[in-house]
Amino acid sequence: MSGEEDWNPRYNIAPTQPIPIIRQNPKKPVRELSLLRWGLIPSWAKDSSGAARMINARSETAGTKPAFRDALKSRRCLIPADGFYEWQKTGKEKQPYCFEVADGELFAFAGIWDRWRDPSGNWVKTCSILTTTPNAVTSAVHDRMPVILDPDSYDLWLDPGMQDATAASEMLKPYGAQFMRRYPISTRINHVANDDEECSAAVELTQAQPRLFS
């Protein structure tokens, strides 16, 4: 695999920031690593205002939504990661959790990408992560989860010659709960300026103090 970008590990990535993606070169048998903005801007968009809302695409409807339809058919990518975060609502508070595969091994989200020409004539390349229904590990925290692709699906998912959106959609399933784990993390993750290993470190949840009066 070749790469055109340098990449340092990130622990707290916000919408519209660059994230690494892996694509198949359509002209030669090589996979390439690139940095694309997280938050898809369709090629036909008039402006980039909706990018932050396009960080995810629902796998159930991506094949029919104008914003994602063409990308699912011909601009698919892998988005490597070793964890992701979701927040569980507990009353007025939100407790963040980190989700991992096995013991923190590298995996890949199913991604799609597009390119959009800005008013200055420059090409802006962006991407989105496909989501699906949750498995038993994620459902206690959130009603959606990102699609984690089975490594056996990588070749077909990246194949530029495979332009069957229905076949692509069939790969977008919840990942096996038996291969995943979750643990609570610090609310430091809520602040974009915090981007270090401590963001994904496990914390102990304090039990609510008993109430003396009801």
Coordinates of C-alpha atoms in Angstrom, one line a residue:
M1 CA 0.0 0.0 0.0
S2 CA 1.3 3.4 -0.9
G3 CA 0.6 6.6 0.9
E4 CA 0.7 10.3 -0.1
E5 CA 0.2 11.6 3.4
D6 CA 1.9 11.6 6.8
W7 CA -0.3 10.6 9.6
N8 CA 0.1 10.9 13.3
P9 CA -2.2 9.0 15.7
R10 CA -5.4 10.9 16.7
Y11 CA -7.5 10.2 19.8
N12 CA -10.2 12.9 19.3
I13 CA -11.3 13.7 15.8
A14 CA -14.1 16.2 15.2
P15 CA -16.3 16.6 12.1
T16 CA -14.6 18.4 9.1
Q17 CA -11.1 17.5 10.4
P18 CA -8.9 15.3 8.2
I19 CA -9.1 11.5 8.7
P20 CA -7.1 8.7 6.9
I21 CA -8.8 6.6 4.3
I22 CA -7.7 3.7 2.1
R23 CA -8.7 3.5 -1.5
Q24 CA -8.0 1.1 -4.4
N25 CA -6.2 2.7 -7.3
P26 CA -8.5 2.1 -10.3
K27 CA -5.6 1.8 -12.7
K28 CA -3.1 -0.5 -10.9
P29 CA -3.3 -3.1 -8.1
V30 CA -2.3 -0.8 -5.2
R31 CA -4.1 0.6 -2.2
E32 CA -3.4 4.2 -1.3
L33 CA -3.7 6.1 2.0
S34 CA -5.0 9.6 1.9
L35 CA -6.3 12.3 4.3
L36 CA -9.8 13.4 3.5
R37 CA -12.1 15.8 5.4
W38 CA -14.7 14.0 7.6
G39 CA -18.1 15.1 6.5
L40 CA -19.2 14.4 2.9
I41 CA -19.9 17.2 0.5
P42 CA -21.6 15.8 -2.6
S43 CA -20.1 16.8 -5.9
W44 CA -23.3 18.7 -6.8
A45 CA -23.6 20.7 -3.6
K46 CA -23.8 24.4 -3.9
D47 CA -21.7 25.0 -0.8
S48 CA -20.1 23.1 2.1
S49 CA -22.5 24.1 4.8
G50 CA -23.9 20.6 5.3
A51 CA -20.6 18.8 5.7
A52 CA -20.6 18.5 9.5
R53 CA -24.0 16.8 9.3
M54 CA -22.7 14.3 6.7
I55 CA -20.1 12.5 8.9
N56 CA -22.3 9.4 8.9
A57 CA -24.6 7.8 6.3
R58 CA -27.3 5.3 7.1
S59 CA -26.5 2.1 5.3
E60 CA -30.2 1.2 4.9
T61 CA -30.8 4.3 2.8
A62 CA -27.4 5.3 1.4
G63 CA -28.2 3.5 -1.9
T64 CA -31.2 5.8 -2.6
K65 CA -30.2 9.1 -1.0
P66 CA -28.8 11.5 -3.6
A67 CA -26.0 12.6 -1.3
F68 CA -24.6 9.1 -0.9
R69 CA -26.0 7.0 -3.8
D70 CA -23.2 7.5 -6.4
A71 CA -20.4 7.3 -3.8
L72 CA -21.8 3.9 -2.5
K73 CA -21.7 2.7 -6.1
S74 CA -18.3 3.8 -7.1
R75 CA -16.4 5.7 -4.4
R76 CA -16.0 3.3 -1.5
C77 CA -13.1 3.4 1.0
L78 CA -11.8 1.9 4.2
I79 CA -11.4 4.1 7.2
P80 CA -8.9 2.6 9.6
A81 CA -9.3 2.9 13.4
D82 CA -8.7 1.1 16.6
G83 CA -11.7 2.5 18.5
F84 CA -14.7 4.8 18.4
Y85 CA -16.8 6.7 20.9
E86 CA -20.5 6.9 21.8
W87 CA -22.3 8.7 24.6
Q88 CA -24.9 7.2 26.9
K89 CA -27.5 9.6 28.3
T90 CA -28.0 9.3 32.0
G91 CA -30.5 11.9 33.1
K92 CA -29.0 15.2 32.1
E93 CA -25.5 13.8 31.8
K94 CA -23.9 12.0 28.9
Q95 CA -21.3 9.4 29.8
P96 CA -18.8 8.6 26.9
Y97 CA -17.7 5.1 26.1
C98 CA -14.9 3.7 24.0
F99 CA -15.6 0.7 21.8
E100 CA -12.9 -1.6 20.6
V101 CA -12.5 -4.8 18.5
A102 CA -10.8 -7.6 20.5
D103 CA -8.2 -5.9 22.7
G104 CA -7.8 -2.7 20.7
E105 CA -6.8 -4.3 17.4
L106 CA -6.9 -2.3 14.1
F107 CA -10.1 -2.5 12.1
A108 CA -11.8 -0.6 9.3
F109 CA -15.1 1.3 9.0
A110 CA -17.0 1.1 5.7
G111 CA -16.6 4.5 4.2
I112 CA -17.6 6.5 1.1
W113 CA -16.0 9.6 -0.4
D114 CA -16.6 12.3 -2.9
R115 CA -15.0 15.4 -4.3
W116 CA -16.4 18.9 -4.6
R117 CA -15.1 22.0 -6.3
D118 CA -15.0 25.0 -4.1
P119 CA -15.7 28.6 -5.3
S120 CA -12.0 29.1 -5.9
G121 CA -11.9 26.1 -8.2
N122 CA -10.0 23.8 -5.8
W123 CA -11.1 20.2 -5.3
V124 CA -12.1 19.3 -1.7
K125 CA -12.2 15.6 -1.0
T126 CA -14.5 14.4 1.8
C127 CA -15.8 11.2 3.3
S128 CA -18.5 9.7 5.5
I129 CA -18.8 6.6 7.7
L130 CA -21.7 4.2 7.1
T131 CA -23.8 3.2 10.1
T132 CA -26.1 0.3 10.9
T133 CA -28.2 -1.1 13.7
P134 CA -26.4 -1.7 16.9
N135 CA -25.2 -5.1 18.2
A136 CA -25.5 -6.2 21.9
V137 CA -22.3 -4.3 22.9
T138 CA -23.3 -0.9 21.4
S139 CA -27.1 -1.0 21.9
A140 CA -26.9 -0.3 25.6
V141 CA -25.3 3.0 24.8
H142 CA -26.6 4.1 21.3
D143 CA -29.2 3.1 18.8
R144 CA -26.7 3.1 15.9
M145 CA -23.2 1.9 15.3
P146 CA -20.6 2.4 12.6
V147 CA -20.2 -0.4 10.1
I148 CA -17.0 -2.4 10.9
L149 CA -16.2 -4.4 7.8
D150 CA -15.1 -8.0 8.0
P151 CA -11.6 -8.2 6.5
D152 CA -12.8 -10.8 4.1
S153 CA -15.0 -8.0 2.5
Y154 CA -12.1 -5.5 2.0
D155 CA -11.3 -6.6 -1.5
L156 CA -14.8 -6.5 -2.9
W157 CA -15.6 -3.3 -1.0
L158 CA -12.6 -1.5 -2.5
D159 CA -12.9 -3.0 -6.0
P160 CA -13.6 -0.1 -8.4
G161 CA -15.1 -2.5 -10.9
M162 CA -17.8 -3.6 -8.4
Q163 CA -20.5 -0.9 -9.0
D164 CA -23.5 -2.8 -7.7
A165 CA -25.0 -0.7 -4.8
T166 CA -27.2 -3.6 -3.7
A167 CA -24.2 -5.9 -3.4
A168 CA -22.3 -3.2 -1.5
S169 CA -25.2 -2.7 0.9
E170 CA -25.2 -6.4 1.7
M171 CA -21.8 -6.0 3.4
L172 CA -23.1 -3.3 5.7
K173 CA -24.1 -5.5 8.8
P174 CA -23.6 -5.0 12.5
Y175 CA -20.2 -6.4 13.6
G176 CA -20.3 -9.5 15.9
A177 CA -20.8 -8.4 19.5
Q178 CA -18.6 -11.3 20.7
F179 CA -15.6 -9.7 19.1
M180 CA -16.1 -6.3 20.7
R181 CA -15.9 -4.6 24.1
R182 CA -16.7 -1.2 25.6
Y183 CA -15.6 0.7 28.6
P184 CA -16.3 4.2 30.1
I185 CA -13.9 7.0 29.5
S186 CA -13.3 10.5 30.8
T187 CA -15.5 13.5 29.7
R188 CA -12.2 15.0 28.4
I189 CA -13.3 13.6 25.1
N190 CA -16.0 16.2 25.0
H191 CA -13.5 19.0 24.3
V192 CA -11.9 18.9 20.8
A193 CA -8.7 20.5 22.1
N194 CA -8.0 17.3 24.1
D195 CA -6.3 14.9 21.7
D196 CA -4.1 12.5 23.6
E197 CA -4.0 8.9 24.9
E198 CA -5.9 9.9 28.0
C199 CA -9.0 10.5 25.9
S200 CA -9.4 6.8 25.4
A201 CA -8.2 5.6 28.8
A202 CA -10.7 3.6 30.9
V203 CA -12.1 5.3 34.0
E204 CA -14.1 4.0 37.0
L205 CA -17.6 5.2 37.1
T206 CA -18.6 6.5 40.6
Q207 CA -21.8 5.1 42.0
A208 CA -24.5 7.6 42.8
Q209 CA -24.6 8.6 46.4
P210 CA -27.7 7.3 48.3
R211 CA -30.3 9.9 48.9
L212 CA -31.2 10.7 52.6
F213 CA -34.6 12.1 51.7
S214 CA -37.0 11.3 48.9

